[in-house]
Amino acid sequence: KAGVTQTPRYLIKTRGQQVTLSCSPISGHRSVSWYQQTPGQGLQFLFEYFSETQRNKGNFPGRFSGRQFSNSRSEMNVSTLELGDSALYLCASSYQETQYFGPGTRLLVL
Amino acid sequence: SQQGEEDPQALSIQEGENATMNCSYKTSINNLQWYRQNSGRGLVHLILIRSNEREKHSGRLRVTLDTSKKSSSLLITASRAADTASYFCATDAGGGSYIPTFGRGTSLIVHP
């Protein structure tokens, strides 16, 4: 099976802009989770979607949002970007208790 | 906040040596998993150990779990330069959907 794919891989934005990241899970996986990884905070959970519904949410401001489509593909959106949003954004699809991660989208906010 | 905390933060060894990294956590868990991350890439699942298991092996990897001490260790035997990566433990407290909580990781460098 193909692995988890994320697009784009790299992104440069300026403060105040918004960004949409995309994730395609492994075929048959219905759960998709998003994480933010920074050197200072480590790997932090953003949210999880299962069958198009947000099932869990981390402690991030409302500027961070997501959705999942009927084919399990997921998008996350960050509005009004701040410098601190610069990070590696990882998507993972789950089968039972194991998460399978995509390569990530590296976002740089200038 | 991190549930699991890996120790040491950084480890530098020679090829062929064994590498041991530890993970401590705070609350009861259903299972604990170890992941590897090569520089700037996604995480790769290595091994899962359940709370009722004490030791598990996978190839050159050996994981132990001591629930009384709330700690786990990952041993990589006969390390190779390709093992250079960051290693994370992730704990799951259960309660329905699985959302692992990751530690900050151990950065392992294996010198050829």
Short mmCIF file of C-alpha atoms in Angstrom, two decimals:
data_model
loop_
_atom_site.label_atom_id
_atom_site.label_comp_id
_atom_site.label_asym_id
_atom_site.label_seq_id
_atom_site.Cartn_x
_atom_site.Cartn_y
_atom_site.Cartn_z
CA LYS A 1 0.00 0.00 0.00
CA ALA A 2 1.10 3.54 -0.62
CA GLY A 3 2.12 5.44 2.50
CA VAL A 4 0.72 8.65 3.90
CA THR A 5 1.30 11.55 1.56
CA GLN A 6 1.37 15.23 2.42
CA THR A 7 1.33 18.24 0.15
CA PRO A 8 2.99 20.56 -0.21
CA ARG A 9 6.30 19.49 1.29
CA TYR A 10 7.60 23.01 1.78
CA LEU A 11 5.82 26.29 2.12
CA ILE A 12 6.85 29.88 2.76
CA LYS A 13 4.23 32.38 3.88
CA THR A 14 4.20 35.79 5.47
CA ARG A 15 2.56 36.85 8.71
CA GLY A 16 -1.18 37.34 8.44
CA GLN A 17 -1.64 34.98 5.52
CA GLN A 18 -3.46 31.69 5.72
CA VAL A 19 -2.35 28.26 4.64
CA THR A 20 -3.97 24.93 3.81
CA LEU A 21 -2.09 21.66 4.12
CA SER A 22 -3.28 18.37 2.70
CA CYS A 23 -2.90 14.78 3.83
CA SER A 24 -3.87 11.55 2.10
CA PRO A 25 -3.94 8.59 4.50
CA ILE A 26 -3.09 5.00 3.78
CA SER A 27 -5.94 3.34 1.93
CA GLY A 28 -8.45 1.91 4.40
CA HIS A 29 -7.33 4.06 7.32
CA ARG A 30 -10.19 6.17 8.59
CA SER A 31 -8.43 8.10 11.34
CA VAL A 32 -6.18 11.02 10.51
CA SER A 33 -4.26 13.02 13.11
CA TRP A 34 -2.25 16.20 12.76
CA TYR A 35 0.80 17.24 14.77
CA GLN A 36 2.97 20.31 14.97
CA GLN A 37 6.65 19.76 15.60
CA THR A 38 8.99 22.55 16.67
CA PRO A 39 12.41 22.45 18.33
CA GLY A 40 11.07 24.24 21.38
CA GLN A 41 7.80 22.41 22.00
CA GLY A 42 8.50 19.05 20.44
CA LEU A 43 5.67 17.07 18.87
CA GLN A 44 2.27 18.46 19.80
CA PHE A 45 -1.11 17.01 18.90
CA LEU A 46 -3.41 19.31 16.94
CA PHE A 47 -6.52 17.24 16.18
CA GLU A 48 -7.81 13.91 15.01
CA TYR A 49 -10.52 13.18 12.48
CA PHE A 50 -12.41 9.96 12.08
CA SER A 51 -15.15 9.42 9.49
CA GLU A 52 -15.29 13.14 8.70
CA THR A 53 -15.78 14.12 12.35
CA GLN A 54 -13.29 15.76 14.65
CA ARG A 55 -12.90 13.22 17.40
CA ASN A 56 -10.11 14.77 19.48
CA LYS A 57 -8.56 18.19 19.71
CA GLY A 58 -5.33 19.45 21.18
CA ASN A 59 -4.65 22.71 22.91
CA PHE A 60 -4.24 25.04 19.95
CA PRO A 61 -6.02 28.33 19.18
CA GLY A 62 -9.01 28.48 16.87
CA ARG A 63 -6.77 29.71 14.04
CA PHE A 64 -5.93 26.05 13.55
CA SER A 65 -8.73 24.08 11.97
CA GLY A 66 -9.16 20.97 9.94
CA ARG A 67 -11.56 18.79 8.10
CA GLN A 68 -11.82 15.33 6.65
CA PHE A 69 -13.50 14.30 3.45
CA SER A 70 -15.52 11.19 2.67
CA ASN A 71 -12.45 9.53 1.12
CA SER A 72 -10.59 10.09 4.44
CA ARG A 73 -8.30 12.71 2.96
CA SER A 74 -7.78 15.55 5.39
CA GLU A 75 -6.83 19.18 5.27
CA MET A 76 -5.70 21.53 7.97
CA ASN A 77 -5.91 25.27 7.77
CA VAL A 78 -4.05 27.92 9.70
CA SER A 79 -5.39 31.43 9.43
CA THR A 80 -3.68 34.71 10.32
CA LEU A 81 -0.24 33.12 10.40
CA GLU A 82 2.21 34.10 13.10
CA LEU A 83 5.98 33.71 13.15
CA GLY A 84 5.59 31.04 15.82
CA ASP A 85 3.59 28.87 13.44
CA SER A 86 6.80 28.01 11.62
CA ALA A 87 7.09 24.28 12.13
CA LEU A 88 7.00 20.84 10.61
CA TYR A 89 3.38 19.73 10.33
CA LEU A 90 2.94 16.00 10.40
CA CYS A 91 -0.08 14.00 9.45
CA ALA A 92 -0.60 10.43 10.56
CA SER A 93 -3.21 7.85 9.70
CA SER A 94 -4.02 5.13 12.17
CA TYR A 95 -4.72 1.47 12.07
CA GLN A 96 -5.64 0.10 15.48
CA GLU A 97 -3.08 1.56 17.88
CA THR A 98 -0.30 2.38 15.45
CA GLN A 99 0.14 5.67 13.67
CA TYR A 100 1.72 5.90 10.23
CA PHE A 101 3.24 9.26 9.53
CA GLY A 102 3.64 11.20 6.34
CA PRO A 103 6.87 13.05 5.49
CA GLY A 104 5.49 16.34 6.78
CA THR A 105 5.02 19.84 5.46
CA ARG A 106 7.66 22.32 6.52
CA LEU A 107 6.08 25.74 6.93
CA LEU A 108 8.16 28.86 7.26
CA VAL A 109 6.40 32.07 8.24
CA LEU A 110 8.30 35.27 7.50
CA SER B 1 2.57 18.89 27.88
CA GLN B 2 4.72 15.80 27.33
CA GLN B 3 3.68 12.60 29.05
CA GLY B 4 6.82 10.69 28.16
CA GLU B 5 10.29 12.08 28.63
CA GLU B 6 13.26 10.43 26.97
CA ASP B 7 16.70 10.23 28.49
CA PRO B 8 19.36 11.04 27.48
CA GLN B 9 18.51 13.95 25.21
CA ALA B 10 21.49 13.11 23.04
CA LEU B 11 23.63 10.01 22.61
CA SER B 12 26.77 9.59 20.52
CA ILE B 13 28.28 6.13 19.97
CA GLN B 14 30.48 4.19 17.56
CA GLU B 15 29.14 1.74 15.02
CA GLY B 16 28.82 -1.72 16.54
CA GLU B 17 28.12 -0.47 20.05
CA ASN B 18 24.76 -0.81 21.76
CA ALA B 19 22.55 2.21 22.31
CA THR B 20 20.14 2.45 25.24
CA MET B 21 17.58 5.17 25.67
CA ASN B 22 14.98 5.51 28.36
CA CYS B 23 11.49 6.89 28.62
CA SER B 24 9.66 7.88 31.77
CA TYR B 25 5.99 8.75 31.95
CA LYS B 26 3.63 10.06 34.57
CA THR B 27 0.22 8.40 34.39
CA SER B 28 -1.01 4.86 33.83
CA ILE B 29 -0.88 3.69 30.25
CA ASN B 30 -2.49 1.12 27.98
CA ASN B 31 0.58 0.78 25.82
CA LEU B 32 3.84 2.47 24.95
CA GLN B 33 5.33 2.79 21.51
CA TRP B 34 8.70 3.79 20.16
CA TYR B 35 9.14 5.75 16.95
CA ARG B 36 12.17 6.84 14.95
CA GLN B 37 12.50 10.08 13.03
CA ASN B 38 15.23 10.74 10.52
CA SER B 39 16.20 14.38 10.23
CA GLY B 40 13.23 16.53 9.27
CA ARG B 41 11.06 13.64 8.15
CA GLY B 42 8.03 11.79 9.39
CA LEU B 43 8.10 9.32 12.25
CA VAL B 44 8.41 5.61 11.67
CA HIS B 45 6.79 3.17 14.07
CA LEU B 46 9.29 0.75 15.61
CA ILE B 47 7.58 -1.28 18.28
CA LEU B 48 4.54 -1.36 20.58
CA ILE B 49 4.57 -2.84 24.06
CA ARG B 50 1.40 -3.27 26.06
CA SER B 51 1.06 -2.52 29.74
CA ASN B 52 0.85 -6.23 30.58
CA GLU B 53 4.09 -7.02 28.75
CA ARG B 54 7.57 -6.66 30.21
CA GLU B 55 9.83 -7.15 27.21
CA LYS B 56 9.55 -7.24 23.45
CA HIS B 57 12.01 -7.81 20.63
CA SER B 58 12.06 -6.82 17.00
CA GLY B 59 15.25 -7.54 15.09
CA ARG B 60 18.03 -5.55 16.77
CA LEU B 61 15.55 -3.72 18.98
CA ARG B 62 14.67 -4.71 22.50
CA VAL B 63 12.10 -2.80 24.51
CA THR B 64 11.38 -3.24 28.19
CA LEU B 65 8.54 -1.80 30.21
CA ASP B 66 8.38 -1.39 33.97
CA THR B 67 4.93 -0.12 34.88
CA SER B 68 5.80 0.06 38.59
CA LYS B 69 8.51 2.59 37.77
CA LYS B 70 6.57 4.10 34.88
CA SER B 71 9.53 3.68 32.59
CA SER B 72 10.59 1.97 29.40
CA SER B 73 13.89 1.44 27.67
CA LEU B 74 14.83 0.92 24.05
CA LEU B 75 18.01 -1.00 23.31
CA ILE B 76 19.49 -1.02 19.83
CA THR B 77 22.16 -3.69 19.55
CA ALA B 78 25.12 -3.60 17.17
CA SER B 79 24.22 -0.10 16.01
CA ARG B 80 24.84 1.09 12.47
CA ALA B 81 25.37 4.54 11.01
CA ALA B 82 21.88 4.20 9.48
CA ASP B 83 20.43 4.12 13.02
CA THR B 84 21.33 7.80 13.38
CA ALA B 85 17.98 9.45 14.10
CA SER B 86 15.79 10.80 16.87
CA TYR B 87 13.87 8.27 18.90
CA PHE B 88 10.57 9.05 20.58
CA CYS B 89 8.42 7.19 23.02
CA ALA B 90 4.68 7.67 22.84
CA THR B 91 2.20 6.67 25.50
CA ASP B 92 -1.48 5.97 25.23
CA ALA B 93 -3.64 6.34 28.30
CA GLY B 94 -6.59 4.64 26.67
CA GLY B 95 -10.19 5.79 27.03
CA GLY B 96 -11.28 5.19 23.47
CA SER B 97 -9.56 6.73 20.49
CA TYR B 98 -5.83 6.39 20.46
CA ILE B 99 -4.02 9.71 20.70
CA PRO B 100 -0.41 9.12 21.67
CA THR B 101 1.52 11.64 23.71
CA PHE B 102 5.10 12.00 22.56
CA GLY B 103 8.22 12.83 24.50
CA ARG B 104 10.88 15.22 23.25
CA GLY B 105 13.05 12.43 21.93
CA THR B 106 16.60 11.16 22.16
CA SER B 107 18.94 12.22 19.38
CA LEU B 108 21.20 9.29 18.52
CA ILE B 109 24.34 9.69 16.44
CA VAL B 110 26.18 6.56 15.36
CA HIS B 111 29.66 7.25 14.05
CA PRO B 112 30.95 4.91 11.30
#
